[in-house]
Amino acid sequence: MENSASSGSSSILSSPINDSSQLCRCGVPCKVMVSHTEKNPGRRFLGCGNYDGSPSHCDFFSWYDPPTTKHCSKVMSGLMRKNENLIVELKSHKEQLLVLQQKLEIEKGDKNELAKKVEAYRVESMKLKFLICGILILVVANWLDMY
């Protein structure tokens, strides 16, 4: 395996493979990680078994996969950029969704308030109708008594 260092980012596989046949400088089995650099996108490498993003690990590095072709690197880099753009876009859509959900909750509250007001006006309207009917009955009764 090639032992050349590469600058850039990397990540541990979601289910890290411990390569117990190879030990890092800490004396623990190596973890298989994935490069996310332009030069070696998606290429796996062995790294310190204690690597977790903290500084308490050695700088062991050894390629796990053979080098990829330029075409494959170009395609992988493009796909990784596209994936990063989609992640940013998804985050933006989630933020927009949250704003819309908050607006919807406000609108629901406004709708409930309006529904309460409409019901109160309906009740008042019914009371006024009964009052008008009662007054009309009194007026008609008085009118009939006059003749």
Coordinates of C-alpha atoms in Angstrom, one line a residue:
M1 CA 0.0 0.0 0.0
E2 CA 1.1 3.5 -0.8
N3 CA 2.1 5.7 2.1
S4 CA 1.8 9.2 0.7
A5 CA 0.0 11.9 2.7
S6 CA -2.8 13.9 1.1
S7 CA -4.2 17.2 2.3
G8 CA -7.9 17.7 2.4
S9 CA -10.9 16.3 4.1
S10 CA -11.8 12.8 4.9
S11 CA -14.5 10.9 6.9
I12 CA -14.8 7.6 8.7
L13 CA -17.0 5.1 6.9
S14 CA -20.5 4.9 8.5
S15 CA -19.6 1.4 9.7
P16 CA -15.8 1.6 10.1
I17 CA -13.8 -1.4 9.0
N18 CA -11.1 -2.2 11.4
D19 CA -8.2 -3.6 9.5
S20 CA -6.7 -5.7 12.4
S21 CA -3.9 -6.8 10.1
Q22 CA -2.5 -3.3 10.1
L23 CA -1.8 -1.4 13.3
C24 CA -1.3 2.4 13.5
R25 CA 1.5 4.1 15.5
C26 CA -0.7 4.0 18.6
G27 CA -0.7 0.2 18.4
V28 CA -4.4 -0.2 17.7
P29 CA -6.1 -1.6 14.5
C30 CA -6.5 0.9 11.7
K31 CA -9.8 2.3 10.6
V32 CA -10.7 2.5 6.9
M33 CA -11.7 6.1 6.0
V34 CA -12.7 7.8 2.8
S35 CA -11.0 10.8 1.2
H36 CA -13.1 13.7 0.1
T37 CA -10.3 15.6 -1.7
E38 CA -10.3 16.7 -5.3
K39 CA -7.3 14.5 -6.1
N40 CA -8.6 11.3 -4.5
P41 CA -12.4 11.6 -4.1
G42 CA -14.0 8.5 -2.6
R43 CA -10.7 6.7 -2.3
R44 CA -10.4 4.7 0.9
F45 CA -7.3 4.8 3.2
L46 CA -6.2 3.5 6.5
G47 CA -5.9 5.9 9.4
C48 CA -5.3 5.8 13.1
G49 CA -7.7 3.6 15.0
N50 CA -8.1 6.3 17.7
Y51 CA -9.1 9.0 15.1
D52 CA -12.4 10.6 16.1
G53 CA -11.7 14.2 15.1
S54 CA -9.8 15.0 18.3
P55 CA -6.1 15.6 18.5
S56 CA -5.4 12.4 20.5
H57 CA -4.5 10.2 17.6
C58 CA -1.3 9.5 15.6
D59 CA -0.8 10.6 12.0
F60 CA -0.7 7.1 10.5
F61 CA -1.8 7.1 6.8
S62 CA -1.8 4.4 4.2
W63 CA -3.9 4.1 1.0
Y64 CA -6.4 1.1 1.2
D65 CA -7.6 1.4 -2.4
P66 CA -5.4 1.6 -5.5
P67 CA -5.2 5.0 -7.3
T68 CA -8.2 5.8 -9.5
T69 CA -8.1 7.0 -13.1
K70 CA -8.3 10.7 -13.9
H71 CA -11.7 10.2 -15.4
C72 CA -13.0 8.4 -12.3
S73 CA -11.5 11.2 -10.1
K74 CA -13.2 13.8 -12.2
V75 CA -16.6 12.1 -12.1
M76 CA -16.4 11.4 -8.4
S77 CA -15.4 15.1 -7.7
G78 CA -18.3 16.3 -9.8
L79 CA -20.7 13.9 -8.0
M80 CA -19.4 15.0 -4.6
R81 CA -19.8 18.7 -5.5
K82 CA -23.3 18.0 -6.7
N83 CA -24.1 16.2 -3.5
E84 CA -22.7 19.1 -1.4
N85 CA -24.9 21.5 -3.4
L86 CA -27.9 19.3 -2.9
I87 CA -27.2 19.2 0.8
V88 CA -27.1 23.0 0.9
E89 CA -30.3 23.2 -1.2
L90 CA -32.0 20.7 1.1
K91 CA -31.0 22.7 4.2
S92 CA -32.4 25.9 2.5
H93 CA -35.7 24.1 1.7
K94 CA -35.9 22.8 5.3
E95 CA -35.4 26.4 6.6
Q96 CA -38.1 27.6 4.2
L97 CA -40.4 24.8 5.4
L98 CA -39.9 25.8 9.0
V99 CA -40.8 29.5 8.2
L100 CA -43.9 28.4 6.3
Q101 CA -44.9 26.1 9.2
Q102 CA -44.5 29.0 11.6
K103 CA -46.7 31.2 9.3
L104 CA -49.2 28.4 9.1
E105 CA -49.5 28.2 12.8
I106 CA -50.0 32.0 13.0
E107 CA -52.7 31.7 10.3
K108 CA -54.4 28.9 12.2
G109 CA -54.4 31.1 15.3
D110 CA -55.9 34.0 13.3
K111 CA -58.4 31.6 11.8
N112 CA -59.5 30.4 15.2
E113 CA -59.8 34.0 16.4
L114 CA -61.9 34.9 13.4
A115 CA -64.1 31.9 13.9
K116 CA -64.8 32.9 17.5
K117 CA -65.7 36.4 16.4
V118 CA -68.0 35.1 13.6
E119 CA -69.7 32.9 16.2
A120 CA -70.1 35.8 18.6
Y121 CA -71.6 38.0 15.8
R122 CA -73.9 35.1 14.9
V123 CA -75.2 34.9 18.4
E124 CA -75.6 38.7 18.6
S125 CA -77.4 38.6 15.3
M126 CA -79.8 36.0 16.6
K127 CA -80.5 38.1 19.7
L128 CA -81.2 41.1 17.6
K129 CA -83.6 39.1 15.4
F130 CA -85.5 38.0 18.4
L131 CA -85.6 41.5 19.8
I132 CA -86.8 42.9 16.5
C133 CA -89.5 40.1 16.3
G134 CA -90.6 41.0 19.8
I135 CA -90.8 44.7 19.1
L136 CA -92.8 43.9 15.9
I137 CA -95.2 41.7 17.8
L138 CA -95.7 44.6 20.4
V139 CA -96.2 47.1 17.6
V140 CA -98.7 44.9 15.8
A141 CA -100.5 44.1 19.0
N142 CA -100.7 47.8 19.9
W143 CA -101.9 48.6 16.4
L144 CA -104.6 46.0 16.6
D145 CA -105.8 47.4 19.9
M146 CA -106.1 50.8 18.4
Y147 CA -108.6 49.7 15.8

